[in-house]
């Protein structure tokens, strides 16, 4: 799922009560608009920003890597937050009306 698709889907999930704001927090970096991801490092061309916003990413792999990194740093708070989000996505993946957010 691309960042653009993820923004729309996560907003719908929050509105419907299927995901909480806390559960969606760790996804913010993955689904933020390209301009905010490039802040401080110059700006992307409109074409590059559009490409970035529409290129699929694997949210599950990104969350798992984040958990591994947080564990290696002994960062229990991030391990919990990322784990909570991963659990929520896995729970949604198992429902018949879910959305597949893997790349």
PDB file of C-alpha atoms in Angstrom:
ATOM      1  CA  UNK A   1       0.000   0.000   0.000  1.00  0.00           C
ATOM      2  CA  UNK A   2       1.331   3.440  -0.825  1.00  0.00           C
ATOM      3  CA  UNK A   3       1.595   6.252   1.735  1.00  0.00           C
ATOM      4  CA  UNK A   4      -1.266   8.066  -0.019  1.00  0.00           C
ATOM      5  CA  UNK A   5      -3.497   4.979   0.184  1.00  0.00           C
ATOM      6  CA  UNK A   6      -2.432   4.372   3.777  1.00  0.00           C
ATOM      7  CA  UNK A   7      -3.460   7.905   4.844  1.00  0.00           C
ATOM      8  CA  UNK A   8      -6.932   7.407   3.435  1.00  0.00           C
ATOM      9  CA  UNK A   9      -7.316   3.890   4.826  1.00  0.00           C
ATOM     10  CA  UNK A  10      -6.054   4.746   8.309  1.00  0.00           C
ATOM     11  CA  UNK A  11      -8.373   7.765   8.469  1.00  0.00           C
ATOM     12  CA  UNK A  12     -11.302   5.516   7.515  1.00  0.00           C
ATOM     13  CA  UNK A  13     -10.280   2.911  10.111  1.00  0.00           C
ATOM     14  CA  UNK A  14     -10.057   5.539  12.845  1.00  0.00           C
ATOM     15  CA  UNK A  15     -13.437   7.040  11.902  1.00  0.00           C
ATOM     16  CA  UNK A  16     -15.056   3.601  11.950  1.00  0.00           C
ATOM     17  CA  UNK A  17     -13.531   2.739  15.336  1.00  0.00           C
ATOM     18  CA  UNK A  18     -11.504  -0.171  13.955  1.00  0.00           C
ATOM     19  CA  UNK A  19      -8.222   1.540  14.872  1.00  0.00           C
ATOM     20  CA  UNK A  20      -7.381   3.999  17.617  1.00  0.00           C
ATOM     21  CA  UNK A  21      -5.280   7.121  17.293  1.00  0.00           C
ATOM     22  CA  UNK A  22      -2.691   5.508  19.569  1.00  0.00           C
ATOM     23  CA  UNK A  23      -2.494   2.474  17.300  1.00  0.00           C
ATOM     24  CA  UNK A  24      -2.041   4.672  14.237  1.00  0.00           C
ATOM     25  CA  UNK A  25       0.712   6.843  15.729  1.00  0.00           C
ATOM     26  CA  UNK A  26       3.686   4.758  14.559  1.00  0.00           C
ATOM     27  CA  UNK A  27       2.299   4.823  11.007  1.00  0.00           C
ATOM     28  CA  UNK A  28       2.531   8.615  10.771  1.00  0.00           C
ATOM     29  CA  UNK A  29       6.099   8.613   9.493  1.00  0.00           C
ATOM     30  CA  UNK A  30       5.285   6.038   6.830  1.00  0.00           C
ATOM     31  CA  UNK A  31       2.165   7.767   5.570  1.00  0.00           C
ATOM     32  CA  UNK A  32       3.172  11.399   5.912  1.00  0.00           C
ATOM     33  CA  UNK A  33       3.159  13.497   2.732  1.00  0.00           C
ATOM     34  CA  UNK A  34       6.532  13.586   0.942  1.00  0.00           C
ATOM     35  CA  UNK A  35       7.136  17.258   1.763  1.00  0.00           C
ATOM     36  CA  UNK A  36       7.200  16.502   5.488  1.00  0.00           C
ATOM     37  CA  UNK A  37       9.502  13.518   4.968  1.00  0.00           C
ATOM     38  CA  UNK A  38      11.965  15.756   3.127  1.00  0.00           C
ATOM     39  CA  UNK A  39      11.828  18.607   5.669  1.00  0.00           C
ATOM     40  CA  UNK A  40      15.248  20.060   6.277  1.00  0.00           C
ATOM     41  CA  UNK A  41      16.880  18.247   3.361  1.00  0.00           C
ATOM     42  CA  UNK A  42      15.641  20.412   0.531  1.00  0.00           C
ATOM     43  CA  UNK A  43      12.526  19.760  -1.445  1.00  0.00           C
ATOM     44  CA  UNK A  44      11.541  17.094  -3.909  1.00  0.00           C
ATOM     45  CA  UNK A  45      10.278  17.927  -7.353  1.00  0.00           C
ATOM     46  CA  UNK A  46       6.551  17.495  -7.852  1.00  0.00           C
ATOM     47  CA  UNK A  47       7.205  14.344  -9.886  1.00  0.00           C
ATOM     48  CA  UNK A  48       9.504  12.867  -7.229  1.00  0.00           C
ATOM     49  CA  UNK A  49       7.043  13.716  -4.444  1.00  0.00           C
ATOM     50  CA  UNK A  50       4.209  12.081  -6.394  1.00  0.00           C
ATOM     51  CA  UNK A  51       6.334   8.988  -7.038  1.00  0.00           C
ATOM     52  CA  UNK A  52       7.231   8.722  -3.335  1.00  0.00           C
ATOM     53  CA  UNK A  53       3.632   9.164  -2.228  1.00  0.00           C
ATOM     54  CA  UNK A  54       2.368   6.469  -4.590  1.00  0.00           C
ATOM     55  CA  UNK A  55       5.139   3.868  -4.227  1.00  0.00           C
ATOM     56  CA  UNK A  56       3.992   0.867  -2.185  1.00  0.00           C
ATOM     57  CA  UNK A  57       5.713   0.184   1.122  1.00  0.00           C
ATOM     58  CA  UNK A  58       5.560  -2.845   3.400  1.00  0.00           C
ATOM     59  CA  UNK A  59       4.185  -1.462   6.660  1.00  0.00           C
ATOM     60  CA  UNK A  60       4.517  -4.838   8.395  1.00  0.00           C
ATOM     61  CA  UNK A  61       8.236  -5.126   7.595  1.00  0.00           C
ATOM     62  CA  UNK A  62       8.829  -1.502   8.579  1.00  0.00           C
ATOM     63  CA  UNK A  63       7.087  -1.979  11.936  1.00  0.00           C
ATOM     64  CA  UNK A  64       8.959  -5.228  12.613  1.00  0.00           C
ATOM     65  CA  UNK A  65      12.278  -3.536  11.814  1.00  0.00           C
ATOM     66  CA  UNK A  66      11.321  -0.684  14.135  1.00  0.00           C
ATOM     67  CA  UNK A  67      10.540  -3.146  16.923  1.00  0.00           C
ATOM     68  CA  UNK A  68      13.891  -4.877  16.419  1.00  0.00           C
ATOM     69  CA  UNK A  69      15.702  -1.544  16.523  1.00  0.00           C
ATOM     70  CA  UNK A  70      13.849  -0.409  19.638  1.00  0.00           C
ATOM     71  CA  UNK A  71      14.597  -3.726  21.353  1.00  0.00           C
ATOM     72  CA  UNK A  72      18.302  -3.399  20.565  1.00  0.00           C
ATOM     73  CA  UNK A  73      18.296   0.064  22.158  1.00  0.00           C
ATOM     74  CA  UNK A  74      16.291  -1.101  25.171  1.00  0.00           C
ATOM     75  CA  UNK A  75      13.513   1.326  24.222  1.00  0.00           C
ATOM     76  CA  UNK A  76      10.525  -0.401  25.811  1.00  0.00           C
ATOM     77  CA  UNK A  77       8.109   2.440  25.074  1.00  0.00           C
ATOM     78  CA  UNK A  78       8.695   2.237  21.320  1.00  0.00           C
ATOM     79  CA  UNK A  79       8.637  -1.562  21.394  1.00  0.00           C
ATOM     80  CA  UNK A  80       5.182  -1.332  22.987  1.00  0.00           C
ATOM     81  CA  UNK A  81       3.874   1.369  20.631  1.00  0.00           C
ATOM     82  CA  UNK A  82       5.139  -0.344  17.488  1.00  0.00           C
ATOM     83  CA  UNK A  83       3.907  -3.713  18.733  1.00  0.00           C
ATOM     84  CA  UNK A  84       0.468  -2.284  19.448  1.00  0.00           C
ATOM     85  CA  UNK A  85       0.268  -0.920  15.901  1.00  0.00           C
ATOM     86  CA  UNK A  86       1.530  -4.169  14.379  1.00  0.00           C
ATOM     87  CA  UNK A  87      -1.044  -6.129  16.413  1.00  0.00           C
ATOM     88  CA  UNK A  88      -3.817  -3.803  15.230  1.00  0.00           C
ATOM     89  CA  UNK A  89      -2.812  -4.236  11.587  1.00  0.00           C
ATOM     90  CA  UNK A  90      -2.580  -8.001  11.956  1.00  0.00           C
ATOM     91  CA  UNK A  91      -6.015  -8.027  13.608  1.00  0.00           C
ATOM     92  CA  UNK A  92      -7.426  -6.026  10.689  1.00  0.00           C
ATOM     93  CA  UNK A  93      -5.695  -8.329   8.208  1.00  0.00           C
ATOM     94  CA  UNK A  94      -7.616 -11.264   9.682  1.00  0.00           C
ATOM     95  CA  UNK A  95     -11.067  -9.713   9.270  1.00  0.00           C
ATOM     96  CA  UNK A  96     -13.125 -10.297   6.155  1.00  0.00           C
ATOM     97  CA  UNK A  97     -13.647  -6.567   5.625  1.00  0.00           C
ATOM     98  CA  UNK A  98      -9.988  -5.692   6.112  1.00  0.00           C
ATOM     99  CA  UNK A  99      -7.610  -3.899   3.853  1.00  0.00           C
ATOM    100  CA  UNK A 100      -4.299  -5.487   2.826  1.00  0.00           C
ATOM    101  CA  UNK A 101      -1.668  -2.857   3.586  1.00  0.00           C
ATOM    102  CA  UNK A 102       1.308  -4.944   2.537  1.00  0.00           C
ATOM    103  CA  UNK A 103       3.240  -3.872  -0.540  1.00  0.00           C
TER     104      UNK A 103
END
